[in-house]
Amino acid sequence: MGLPRHKNRIELLQGTLDLLILEQLRWTPSHGYGISLAIRAQSRDILRVDAGSLYPALHRLERQGLVRAQWEISDRKQRTRVYRLTPRGRKHLTGERSKWEQLSLAMANVLNRNQSNET
Amino acid sequence: MRFLMWRRHQEAQLDEEVQSHLDLAIQDRIDRGETPEEAAVAARREFGNVLLIKETARDMWGWTPIQEFWQDLGYAQRALRRAPAFTVAAVLTLALGIGANTAMFSIVRAVVLRPLPFADPDRLVAVRELDLRSATPRPASVSWPNFLDWRAQTQTLEAIAGHRAGRFTVTGLGRPLNVGGAVVSANLFSTLGVAPITGRSFHDDEDRPGSNVVVISEEFRRTHLGEVADPVGTALAINGHSLTIVGVMPPGFAFPLSSPSPELWLTMAEDARVENRSDTPMTAQRGAHFIQVVGRLRPDVSVMQAHAELERMMAGLAKAFPADNAGRSAEVVPQLDAIVGSARRPLFLLLASVVCVLLIACVNLANLMTARTSVVKVERRQRKSAVTIASPIVA
């Protein structure tokens, strides 16, 4: 078919972007560009976070006090705005993560049952 | 203001952040072997619409309500221009509602809310006799002897003055004039805390019969004595008696509040005059209740205290002069209440009713708009179904 690869991309579910961003910041602080690269790499190029969604989301999370931003100079001498998880963000992440796990388990159960009925 | 500065700061931050993102992306691409030009173009393309990002962020910061308001305003303007008949109806409806409210509120403000134009109006009180013989005690005028006794005895009022409105015939100024005025106790002006702009106020002994003095209003001076350089000292023939002008009150001064506004003030000497020697003048009759009384509370005295004192004094006077004062008491009320008095409730009722009229106008307008939109919708649906019906034929 020769479809461009990005056609295989999956639209992010509402609310999952926050979860992805917070998860990226769980271990190491990062700037917006780094977050988008990491999400893309870890999802094996399936999830591409659009800058148009990423930055508004980051600013929203900042306003909610879940992340904290700071201007820093990167190791390549570039000024970047680095985001860190706040304690509240960490707590929020734990909650959202378990919600997501329940949801995906539930989805899997429903889908698998249908599959077994068909076969 | 601080919000604006915060916004500007926020916008600058976002700009810088977007730039930093692009720089990082370009650097990565150059590292992978692209030329700087290629890298810049590709990075920008990958990044997407910068304006869109800013717009989304702006939404989040909550600036847009104001911008949206302007857009709404523009939209409203266009919509109104498109439907002139509707616009006229809407504007008229609102104009009537708002106009009625403005008019009514002006009256309420002038009558009820604005303080009296005298010194310390809060401390001015009206003192009235109360007729206890009717089922509900009825406020009544005061007789001059009772007033004099109050004035001699009171501890709660630092000043107390009497007045009655009347009409007077002025001759000698071309055509005879009939003007509104008042007969007042000599201390009325000092009680109110208002002084004449020229000349003097009355002396206390000018209440006595035989004194012939008058104070005129600035309006009277301007209208009838325009050519007289200094009216003070001029004689004026009032009700056939020659009175000397001693003072001119400031423009706008009107007390008692009567219609038309008083233009002349005469002292009680006017009512002490008798035509026949055998007559008893009004001012000597304890049973002649014909004056209104205004008092000024001492600074540390409440209306209630003054009221209690007046009741007590009047009880004494009723015992001393049962023929004239039996079944009478006295009351003290704030002067503003006494003037506005019974008019207050109907005024507020009227105000409330015009507010309701405005609300009804708004409801009508809303109805009108609903009706309009549904008509437009039906039209559009008809047009749409016409298209639907037509399309198979075209196909």
Short mmCIF file of C-alpha atoms in Angstrom, two decimals:
data_model
loop_
_atom_site.label_atom_id
_atom_site.label_comp_id
_atom_site.label_asym_id
_atom_site.label_seq_id
_atom_site.Cartn_x
_atom_site.Cartn_y
_atom_site.Cartn_z
CA MET A 1 0.00 0.00 0.00
CA GLY A 2 2.88 2.31 0.70
CA LEU A 3 0.95 4.39 3.21
CA PRO A 4 3.12 6.94 4.94
CA ARG A 5 4.17 5.59 8.28
CA HIS A 6 2.33 8.24 10.28
CA LYS A 7 -0.98 6.81 9.07
CA ASN A 8 -0.34 4.04 11.54
CA ARG A 9 -0.27 6.50 14.37
CA ILE A 10 -2.98 6.15 16.94
CA GLU A 11 -4.92 9.13 18.08
CA LEU A 12 -4.33 9.64 21.75
CA LEU A 13 -7.30 9.01 23.99
CA GLN A 14 -8.56 12.03 25.81
CA GLY A 15 -6.65 12.43 29.03
CA THR A 16 -3.88 9.99 28.22
CA LEU A 17 -1.49 12.74 27.15
CA ASP A 18 -1.19 13.99 30.70
CA LEU A 19 -0.43 10.49 31.85
CA LEU A 20 2.26 10.08 29.20
CA ILE A 21 3.89 13.39 30.07
CA LEU A 22 3.88 12.74 33.80
CA GLU A 23 5.30 9.27 33.24
CA GLN A 24 8.14 10.73 31.18
CA LEU A 25 8.99 13.08 34.01
CA ARG A 26 8.87 10.37 36.64
CA TRP A 27 12.54 9.52 36.51
CA THR A 28 14.18 12.53 35.00
CA PRO A 29 13.31 16.18 34.42
CA SER A 30 13.06 17.07 30.75
CA HIS A 31 12.16 19.82 28.31
CA GLY A 32 9.22 19.69 25.91
CA TYR A 33 11.28 18.50 22.99
CA GLY A 34 12.81 15.74 25.06
CA ILE A 35 9.40 14.59 26.25
CA SER A 36 8.04 14.39 22.73
CA LEU A 37 11.11 12.48 21.53
CA ALA A 38 10.91 10.04 24.41
CA ILE A 39 7.20 9.32 23.95
CA ARG A 40 7.77 8.74 20.29
CA ALA A 41 10.75 6.45 20.86
CA GLN A 42 9.18 4.44 23.65
CA SER A 43 5.96 3.89 21.69
CA ARG A 44 8.08 2.66 18.78
CA ASP A 45 7.03 5.62 16.68
CA ILE A 46 3.32 4.91 17.07
CA LEU A 47 2.51 7.77 19.44
CA ARG A 48 3.66 11.11 18.15
CA VAL A 49 2.82 13.95 20.44
CA ASP A 50 2.02 17.01 18.48
CA ALA A 51 3.73 20.15 19.78
CA GLY A 52 0.34 21.82 19.50
CA SER A 53 -0.99 19.53 22.20
CA LEU A 54 2.18 19.09 24.18
CA TYR A 55 2.88 22.66 25.20
CA PRO A 56 -0.65 23.59 26.17
CA ALA A 57 -0.76 20.35 28.18
CA LEU A 58 2.52 21.17 29.90
CA HIS A 59 1.34 24.64 30.78
CA ARG A 60 -1.92 23.25 32.07
CA LEU A 61 -0.11 20.73 34.25
CA GLU A 62 2.08 23.55 35.51
CA ARG A 63 -0.95 25.58 36.47
CA GLN A 64 -2.43 22.60 38.26
CA GLY A 65 0.82 22.34 40.19
CA LEU A 66 1.60 18.85 38.96
CA VAL A 67 4.84 19.91 37.26
CA ARG A 68 7.24 22.74 37.88
CA ALA A 69 9.18 24.47 35.08
CA GLN A 70 12.54 26.18 35.14
CA TRP A 71 14.78 27.70 32.51
CA GLU A 72 18.10 25.84 32.36
CA ILE A 73 21.12 25.65 30.08
CA SER A 74 21.40 22.24 28.46
CA ASP A 75 24.68 20.35 28.17
CA ARG A 76 24.72 21.66 24.60
CA LYS A 77 24.60 25.23 25.84
CA GLN A 78 21.03 25.86 24.82
CA ARG A 79 18.46 27.56 26.98
CA THR A 80 15.61 25.13 27.60
CA ARG A 81 12.57 25.11 29.81
CA VAL A 82 12.89 22.02 31.94
CA TYR A 83 9.86 20.43 33.61
CA ARG A 84 10.00 18.44 36.84
CA LEU A 85 7.36 16.41 38.62
CA THR A 86 6.13 17.96 41.86
CA PRO A 87 5.17 15.72 44.80
CA ARG A 88 1.56 16.37 43.91
CA GLY A 89 2.28 15.41 40.32
CA ARG A 90 3.83 12.18 41.53
CA LYS A 91 0.76 11.33 43.58
CA HIS A 92 -1.49 12.24 40.68
CA LEU A 93 0.54 10.01 38.38
CA THR A 94 0.15 7.02 40.69
CA GLY A 95 -3.59 7.48 40.74
CA GLU A 96 -3.92 8.00 37.00
CA ARG A 97 -1.65 5.07 36.29
CA SER A 98 -3.72 2.62 38.30
CA LYS A 99 -6.89 3.98 36.67
CA TRP A 100 -5.34 3.44 33.28
CA GLU A 101 -4.27 -0.07 34.16
CA GLN A 102 -7.77 -0.94 35.27
CA LEU A 103 -9.17 0.53 32.09
CA SER A 104 -6.80 -1.29 29.79
CA LEU A 105 -7.35 -4.56 31.66
CA ALA A 106 -11.09 -4.09 31.37
CA MET A 107 -10.79 -3.27 27.68
CA ALA A 108 -8.64 -6.34 27.12
CA ASN A 109 -11.14 -8.55 28.95
CA VAL A 110 -14.05 -7.27 26.91
CA LEU A 111 -12.22 -7.55 23.61
CA ASN A 112 -10.81 -10.99 24.34
CA ARG A 113 -14.19 -12.39 25.33
CA ASN A 114 -15.64 -11.19 22.05
CA GLN A 115 -12.75 -12.77 20.23
CA SER A 116 -13.24 -16.14 21.95
CA ASN A 117 -16.95 -15.99 21.10
CA GLU A 118 -16.15 -15.48 17.46
CA THR A 119 -13.74 -18.37 17.21
CA MET B 1 -2.89 45.34 35.48
CA ARG B 2 -0.98 42.59 37.18
CA PHE B 3 -2.94 40.12 35.13
CA LEU B 4 -1.84 41.90 31.96
CA MET B 5 1.79 41.79 33.00
CA TRP B 6 1.51 38.14 33.93
CA ARG B 7 0.01 37.48 30.50
CA ARG B 8 2.78 39.27 28.68
CA HIS B 9 5.35 37.36 30.67
CA GLN B 10 3.54 34.10 29.92
CA GLU B 11 3.44 34.85 26.18
CA ALA B 12 7.14 35.66 26.10
CA GLN B 13 7.89 32.42 27.91
CA LEU B 14 5.90 30.41 25.40
CA ASP B 15 7.62 32.13 22.47
CA GLU B 16 10.98 31.36 23.95
CA GLU B 17 10.01 27.79 24.70
CA VAL B 18 8.81 27.20 21.15
CA GLN B 19 12.05 28.66 19.83
CA SER B 20 14.06 26.47 22.15
CA HIS B 21 12.15 23.40 20.94
CA LEU B 22 12.88 24.29 17.34
CA ASP B 23 16.56 24.92 18.09
CA LEU B 24 16.89 21.51 19.72
CA ALA B 25 15.14 19.79 16.83
CA ILE B 26 17.29 21.60 14.26
CA GLN B 27 20.45 20.72 16.16
CA ASP B 28 19.42 17.06 16.22
CA ARG B 29 18.83 17.07 12.48
CA ILE B 30 22.15 18.75 11.77
CA ASP B 31 23.82 16.12 13.93
CA ARG B 32 22.18 13.48 11.76
CA GLY B 33 23.79 15.07 8.71
CA GLU B 34 21.18 17.49 7.32
CA THR B 35 22.24 20.93 6.17
CA PRO B 36 21.18 23.76 8.48
CA GLU B 37 18.65 25.01 5.91
CA GLU B 38 17.04 21.61 5.42
CA ALA B 39 17.03 21.07 9.15
CA ALA B 40 15.30 24.40 9.85
CA VAL B 41 12.56 23.76 7.30
CA ALA B 42 12.00 20.17 8.41
CA ALA B 43 11.95 21.03 12.09
CA ARG B 44 9.41 23.76 11.55
CA ARG B 45 7.24 21.48 9.46
CA GLU B 46 7.41 18.76 12.07
CA PHE B 47 6.60 21.19 14.80
CA GLY B 48 3.31 22.17 13.24
CA ASN B 49 1.36 25.34 13.56
CA VAL B 50 3.03 27.69 16.01
CA LEU B 51 0.06 30.04 16.03
CA LEU B 52 -2.27 27.20 16.91
CA ILE B 53 -0.18 26.33 19.92
CA LYS B 54 -0.23 29.88 21.11
CA GLU B 55 -3.93 30.08 20.62
CA THR B 56 -4.56 26.93 22.62
CA ALA B 57 -2.29 28.17 25.36
CA ARG B 58 -3.99 31.53 25.36
CA ASP B 59 -7.35 29.83 25.75
CA MET B 60 -5.98 28.11 28.77
CA TRP B 61 -4.69 31.29 30.32
CA GLY B 62 -8.15 32.74 30.11
CA TRP B 63 -7.48 35.81 28.03
CA THR B 64 -9.95 34.86 25.40
CA PRO B 65 -13.12 35.76 27.32
CA ILE B 66 -12.32 39.40 26.64
CA GLN B 67 -11.46 38.80 23.00
CA GLU B 68 -14.51 36.62 22.59
CA PHE B 69 -16.56 39.42 24.05
CA TRP B 70 -15.38 41.72 21.26
CA GLN B 71 -16.10 39.06 18.68
CA ASP B 72 -19.59 38.63 20.13
CA LEU B 73 -20.07 42.36 19.96
CA GLY B 74 -19.08 42.42 16.33
CA TYR B 75 -21.34 39.48 15.61
CA ALA B 76 -24.26 41.18 17.37
CA GLN B 77 -23.68 44.31 15.36
CA ARG B 78 -23.77 42.41 12.08
CA ALA B 79 -26.82 40.43 13.11
CA LEU B 80 -28.67 43.59 14.13
CA ARG B 81 -27.81 45.34 10.90
CA ARG B 82 -29.19 42.40 8.98
CA ALA B 83 -32.58 42.64 10.72
CA PRO B 84 -33.45 46.34 11.09
CA ALA B 85 -37.09 45.78 12.09
CA PHE B 86 -36.08 43.46 14.86
CA THR B 87 -33.39 45.91 15.90
CA VAL B 88 -35.87 48.76 16.19
CA ALA B 89 -38.26 46.63 18.24
CA ALA B 90 -35.46 45.47 20.52
CA VAL B 91 -33.99 48.92 21.01
CA LEU B 92 -37.38 50.46 21.72
CA THR B 93 -38.27 47.76 24.23
CA LEU B 94 -35.02 48.19 26.09
CA ALA B 95 -35.06 51.96 25.82
CA LEU B 96 -38.50 52.16 27.40
CA GLY B 97 -37.54 49.82 30.19
CA ILE B 98 -34.27 51.56 30.93
CA GLY B 99 -35.77 55.04 30.56
CA ALA B 100 -38.55 54.32 33.02
CA ASN B 101 -36.01 52.98 35.48
CA THR B 102 -33.74 55.98 35.15
CA ALA B 103 -36.59 58.42 35.65
CA MET B 104 -37.92 56.55 38.66
CA PHE B 105 -34.53 56.15 40.22
CA SER B 106 -33.82 59.87 39.80
CA ILE B 107 -36.95 60.65 41.77
CA VAL B 108 -36.19 58.12 44.48
CA ARG B 109 -32.64 59.41 44.76
CA ALA B 110 -33.73 63.02 44.99
CA VAL B 111 -36.51 62.35 47.45
CA VAL B 112 -35.43 59.47 49.62
CA LEU B 113 -31.73 58.89 49.29
CA ARG B 114 -30.30 62.39 49.10
CA PRO B 115 -29.86 63.99 52.50
CA LEU B 116 -31.51 67.31 53.27
CA PRO B 117 -29.43 70.27 52.09
CA PHE B 118 -28.82 71.56 55.61
CA ALA B 119 -25.98 71.34 58.09
CA ASP B 120 -25.85 67.90 59.78
CA PRO B 121 -29.18 66.78 58.32
CA ASP B 122 -29.02 63.55 60.35
CA ARG B 123 -29.58 65.49 63.54
CA LEU B 124 -32.61 67.37 62.26
CA VAL B 125 -35.89 66.03 63.61
CA ALA B 126 -39.53 66.88 63.18
CA VAL B 127 -41.44 67.36 66.41
CA ARG B 128 -45.18 66.90 66.16
CA GLU B 129 -48.13 66.76 68.43
CA LEU B 130 -49.98 63.47 68.42
CA ASP B 131 -53.75 63.35 68.53
CA LEU B 132 -54.53 60.32 70.69
CA ARG B 133 -58.28 60.61 70.42
CA SER B 134 -58.51 58.80 67.11
CA ALA B 135 -58.09 55.04 66.87
CA THR B 136 -54.53 55.36 65.62
CA PRO B 137 -52.51 58.30 66.97
CA ARG B 138 -52.48 60.97 64.29
CA PRO B 139 -49.61 63.46 63.87
CA ALA B 140 -50.86 67.02 64.25
CA SER B 141 -49.63 70.58 64.08
CA VAL B 142 -48.35 72.32 67.19
CA SER B 143 -49.72 75.38 68.92
CA TRP B 144 -47.38 78.30 69.49
CA PRO B 145 -47.71 78.34 73.32
CA ASN B 146 -46.95 74.59 73.44
CA PHE B 147 -43.95 75.19 71.20
CA LEU B 148 -42.68 77.95 73.48
CA ASP B 149 -43.00 75.66 76.50
CA TRP B 150 -41.08 72.89 74.69
CA ARG B 151 -38.37 75.30 73.70
CA ALA B 152 -38.04 76.55 77.28
CA GLN B 153 -37.88 73.06 78.81
CA THR B 154 -36.06 70.80 76.35
CA GLN B 155 -32.75 69.22 77.34
CA THR B 156 -32.39 66.94 74.32
CA LEU B 157 -32.73 69.47 71.51
CA GLU B 158 -30.10 72.15 71.11
CA ALA B 159 -32.45 74.20 68.93
CA ILE B 160 -36.11 74.02 68.07
CA ALA B 161 -37.95 76.21 65.56
CA GLY B 162 -41.49 76.52 64.24
CA HIS B 163 -42.83 77.35 60.81
CA ARG B 164 -45.99 77.38 58.76
CA ALA B 165 -46.36 77.77 55.02
CA GLY B 166 -48.59 80.45 53.61
CA ARG B 167 -49.32 82.67 50.65
CA PHE B 168 -48.73 86.37 50.72
CA THR B 169 -49.79 89.30 48.61
CA VAL B 170 -46.96 91.62 47.70
CA THR B 171 -47.88 95.03 46.34
CA GLY B 172 -45.82 97.95 45.17
CA LEU B 173 -43.70 96.04 42.65
CA GLY B 174 -45.74 96.73 39.56
CA ARG B 175 -48.56 94.24 39.45
CA PRO B 176 -49.64 92.77 42.81
CA LEU B 177 -47.97 89.41 43.38
CA ASN B 178 -49.20 86.35 45.17
CA VAL B 179 -46.18 84.42 46.35
CA GLY B 180 -45.56 81.39 48.51
CA GLY B 181 -43.79 81.98 51.78
CA ALA B 182 -43.65 80.96 55.39
CA VAL B 183 -44.19 82.39 58.83
CA VAL B 184 -41.32 81.11 60.95
CA SER B 185 -39.86 81.45 64.40
CA ALA B 186 -36.91 83.82 64.39
CA ASN B 187 -34.42 80.99 65.03
CA LEU B 188 -35.45 78.80 62.06
CA PHE B 189 -32.43 79.60 59.90
CA SER B 190 -29.92 79.08 62.68
CA THR B 191 -31.64 75.79 63.61
CA LEU B 192 -31.23 74.57 60.03
CA GLY B 193 -27.68 75.86 59.96
CA VAL B 194 -28.21 78.06 56.91
CA ALA B 195 -27.29 81.75 56.83
CA PRO B 196 -28.46 84.46 54.42
CA ILE B 197 -26.04 85.34 51.61
CA THR B 198 -26.65 89.02 52.17
CA GLY B 199 -28.02 90.82 55.18
CA ARG B 200 -28.78 89.03 58.39
CA SER B 201 -31.04 86.39 59.83
CA PHE B 202 -33.85 87.30 62.26
CA HIS B 203 -33.07 88.44 65.80
CA ASP B 204 -34.76 86.40 68.51
CA ASP B 205 -36.91 89.26 69.67
CA GLU B 206 -38.35 89.73 66.20
CA ASP B 207 -40.96 87.04 66.92
CA ARG B 208 -42.74 89.61 69.09
CA PRO B 209 -45.71 91.49 67.71
CA GLY B 210 -44.82 94.81 66.19
CA SER B 211 -41.58 93.86 64.48
CA ASN B 212 -41.82 94.21 60.71
CA VAL B 213 -39.01 92.30 59.04
CA VAL B 214 -38.84 89.86 56.16
CA VAL B 215 -36.20 87.64 54.59
CA ILE B 216 -36.51 86.97 50.87
CA SER B 217 -35.22 84.23 48.61
CA GLU B 218 -32.50 84.84 46.05
CA GLU B 219 -35.02 83.84 43.37
CA PHE B 220 -37.45 86.53 44.58
CA ARG B 221 -34.69 89.12 44.57
CA ARG B 222 -33.62 88.21 41.05
CA THR B 223 -37.15 88.14 39.65
CA HIS B 224 -38.73 91.11 41.34
CA LEU B 225 -35.92 93.26 42.71
CA GLY B 226 -33.43 92.84 39.90
CA GLU B 227 -32.74 96.54 39.56
CA VAL B 228 -32.33 97.18 43.28
CA ALA B 229 -28.63 97.13 44.02
CA ASP B 230 -28.89 96.22 47.70
CA PRO B 231 -32.34 94.97 48.68
CA VAL B 232 -31.47 94.85 52.38
CA GLY B 233 -33.26 97.77 54.04
CA THR B 234 -35.84 98.06 51.26
CA ALA B 235 -39.47 98.12 52.31
CA LEU B 236 -41.88 95.55 50.92
CA ALA B 237 -45.66 95.80 51.19
CA ILE B 238 -46.83 92.35 52.27
CA ASN B 239 -50.52 91.76 52.99
CA GLY B 240 -50.87 95.49 53.25
CA HIS B 241 -48.18 95.95 55.86
CA SER B 242 -44.83 97.47 55.22
CA LEU B 243 -41.99 95.09 56.10
CA THR B 244 -38.28 95.73 55.84
CA ILE B 245 -36.07 93.24 54.02
CA VAL B 246 -33.25 92.21 56.37
CA GLY B 247 -31.70 89.33 54.44
CA VAL B 248 -31.55 87.25 51.26
CA MET B 249 -31.31 83.46 51.51
CA PRO B 250 -28.90 81.55 49.26
CA PRO B 251 -30.24 80.32 45.92
CA GLY B 252 -31.92 76.93 46.16
CA PHE B 253 -32.76 77.26 49.84
CA ALA B 254 -36.30 75.97 50.31
CA PHE B 255 -37.79 75.39 53.73
CA PRO B 256 -40.44 74.41 54.58
CA LEU B 257 -40.63 72.12 51.57
CA SER B 258 -43.83 73.31 49.99
CA SER B 259 -45.01 73.91 46.49
CA PRO B 260 -44.31 76.52 45.24
CA SER B 261 -41.06 77.01 47.13
CA PRO B 262 -41.25 79.74 49.73
CA GLU B 263 -39.91 83.09 48.55
CA LEU B 264 -40.57 85.12 51.69
CA TRP B 265 -40.02 84.36 55.35
CA LEU B 266 -41.88 86.40 57.94
CA THR B 267 -41.48 86.10 61.69
CA MET B 268 -44.19 84.92 64.07
CA ALA B 269 -45.00 88.60 64.56
CA GLU B 270 -47.15 88.16 61.46
CA ASP B 271 -49.44 85.69 63.27
CA ALA B 272 -49.40 87.73 66.47
CA ARG B 273 -51.11 90.56 64.63
CA VAL B 274 -54.84 91.10 65.19
CA GLU B 275 -57.32 93.18 63.24
CA ASN B 276 -59.44 94.09 66.25
CA ARG B 277 -58.11 94.85 69.65
CA SER B 278 -60.58 92.42 71.21
CA ASP B 279 -59.28 89.44 69.20
CA THR B 280 -56.88 86.94 70.67
CA PRO B 281 -53.96 86.43 68.29
CA MET B 282 -53.29 82.89 67.03
CA THR B 283 -49.98 82.83 68.79
CA ALA B 284 -51.68 83.30 72.12
CA GLN B 285 -54.13 80.42 71.70
CA ARG B 286 -52.97 77.13 73.10
CA GLY B 287 -55.71 75.41 71.15
CA ALA B 288 -54.59 76.81 67.79
CA HIS B 289 -52.46 74.04 66.32
CA PHE B 290 -51.00 75.58 63.21
CA ILE B 291 -47.20 75.30 63.15
CA GLN B 292 -44.75 72.59 62.19
CA VAL B 293 -41.70 72.19 64.37
CA VAL B 294 -38.17 71.29 63.43
CA GLY B 295 -35.54 70.54 66.05
CA ARG B 296 -31.84 69.83 66.12
CA LEU B 297 -30.71 67.01 68.40
CA ARG B 298 -27.84 67.52 70.77
CA PRO B 299 -24.84 65.55 69.46
CA ASP B 300 -25.08 62.82 72.12
CA VAL B 301 -28.86 62.43 72.05
CA SER B 302 -30.82 59.87 70.07
CA VAL B 303 -34.18 60.37 68.44
CA MET B 304 -35.67 57.96 71.00
CA GLN B 305 -34.39 60.03 73.92
CA ALA B 306 -35.79 63.21 72.43
CA HIS B 307 -39.05 61.42 71.79
CA ALA B 308 -39.27 60.27 75.41
CA GLU B 309 -38.58 63.77 76.65
CA LEU B 310 -41.22 65.34 74.42
CA GLU B 311 -43.79 62.75 75.51
CA ARG B 312 -43.02 63.55 79.14
CA MET B 313 -43.24 67.32 78.59
CA MET B 314 -46.50 66.95 76.69
CA ALA B 315 -47.98 64.84 79.48
CA GLY B 316 -47.20 67.71 81.84
CA LEU B 317 -48.76 70.25 79.49
CA ALA B 318 -51.87 68.09 79.11
CA LYS B 319 -52.28 68.11 82.87
CA ALA B 320 -51.66 71.86 83.11
CA PHE B 321 -53.93 72.83 80.22
CA PRO B 322 -56.53 70.05 79.96
CA ALA B 323 -58.91 72.21 77.92
CA ASP B 324 -56.48 72.44 75.00
CA ASN B 325 -54.05 69.57 75.48
CA ALA B 326 -56.14 66.66 76.75
CA GLY B 327 -55.71 63.61 74.54
CA ARG B 328 -52.55 64.97 73.04
CA SER B 329 -49.03 63.68 73.13
CA ALA B 330 -45.93 64.44 71.04
CA GLU B 331 -43.53 62.53 68.85
CA VAL B 332 -40.07 63.06 67.41
CA VAL B 333 -39.12 61.60 64.02
CA PRO B 334 -36.12 62.21 61.77
CA GLN B 335 -36.82 65.23 59.59
CA LEU B 336 -36.21 63.31 56.38
CA ASP B 337 -38.80 60.72 57.39
CA ALA B 338 -41.25 63.45 58.23
CA ILE B 339 -40.84 65.03 54.80
CA VAL B 340 -40.69 61.88 52.74
CA GLY B 341 -42.90 60.07 55.21
CA SER B 342 -45.77 58.30 53.57
CA ALA B 343 -44.31 58.92 50.10
CA ARG B 344 -41.42 56.53 50.73
CA ARG B 345 -43.32 53.28 50.43
CA PRO B 346 -45.19 54.16 47.21
CA LEU B 347 -41.95 55.46 45.73
CA PHE B 348 -40.12 52.23 46.37
CA LEU B 349 -43.13 50.32 45.12
CA LEU B 350 -43.03 52.34 41.91
CA LEU B 351 -39.31 51.75 41.59
CA ALA B 352 -39.84 48.03 42.04
CA SER B 353 -42.58 48.05 39.46
CA VAL B 354 -40.43 49.78 36.83
CA VAL B 355 -37.66 47.29 37.54
CA CYS B 356 -40.24 44.61 36.80
CA VAL B 357 -41.13 46.44 33.59
CA LEU B 358 -37.48 46.26 32.56
CA LEU B 359 -37.39 42.55 33.37
CA ILE B 360 -40.55 42.01 31.35
CA ALA B 361 -38.96 43.95 28.50
CA CYS B 362 -35.97 41.61 28.65
CA VAL B 363 -38.22 38.55 28.68
CA ASN B 364 -40.13 39.91 25.70
CA LEU B 365 -36.89 40.46 23.87
CA ALA B 366 -35.75 36.93 24.65
CA ASN B 367 -39.08 35.63 23.33
CA LEU B 368 -38.69 37.67 20.21
CA MET B 369 -35.21 36.28 19.65
CA THR B 370 -36.33 32.72 20.26
CA ALA B 371 -39.17 33.20 17.82
CA ARG B 372 -36.76 34.63 15.28
CA THR B 373 -34.21 31.86 15.56
CA SER B 374 -36.88 29.18 15.25
CA VAL B 375 -38.24 30.87 12.14
CA VAL B 376 -34.75 31.07 10.69
CA LYS B 377 -34.18 27.42 11.58
CA VAL B 378 -37.40 26.33 9.90
CA GLU B 379 -36.47 28.30 6.81
CA ARG B 380 -33.07 26.73 6.75
CA ARG B 381 -34.55 23.26 7.23
CA GLN B 382 -36.94 23.86 4.39
CA ARG B 383 -34.12 25.01 2.22
CA LYS B 384 -32.09 22.00 3.22
CA SER B 385 -34.92 19.53 2.53
CA ALA B 386 -35.47 21.24 -0.77
CA VAL B 387 -31.85 20.51 -1.56
CA THR B 388 -32.24 16.91 -0.39
CA ILE B 389 -35.30 16.42 -2.54
CA ALA B 390 -33.67 18.08 -5.48
CA SER B 391 -30.38 16.21 -5.38
CA PRO B 392 -31.55 12.77 -6.59
CA ILE B 393 -33.03 14.44 -9.63
CA VAL B 394 -29.74 16.15 -10.30
CA ALA B 395 -27.90 12.89 -9.82
#
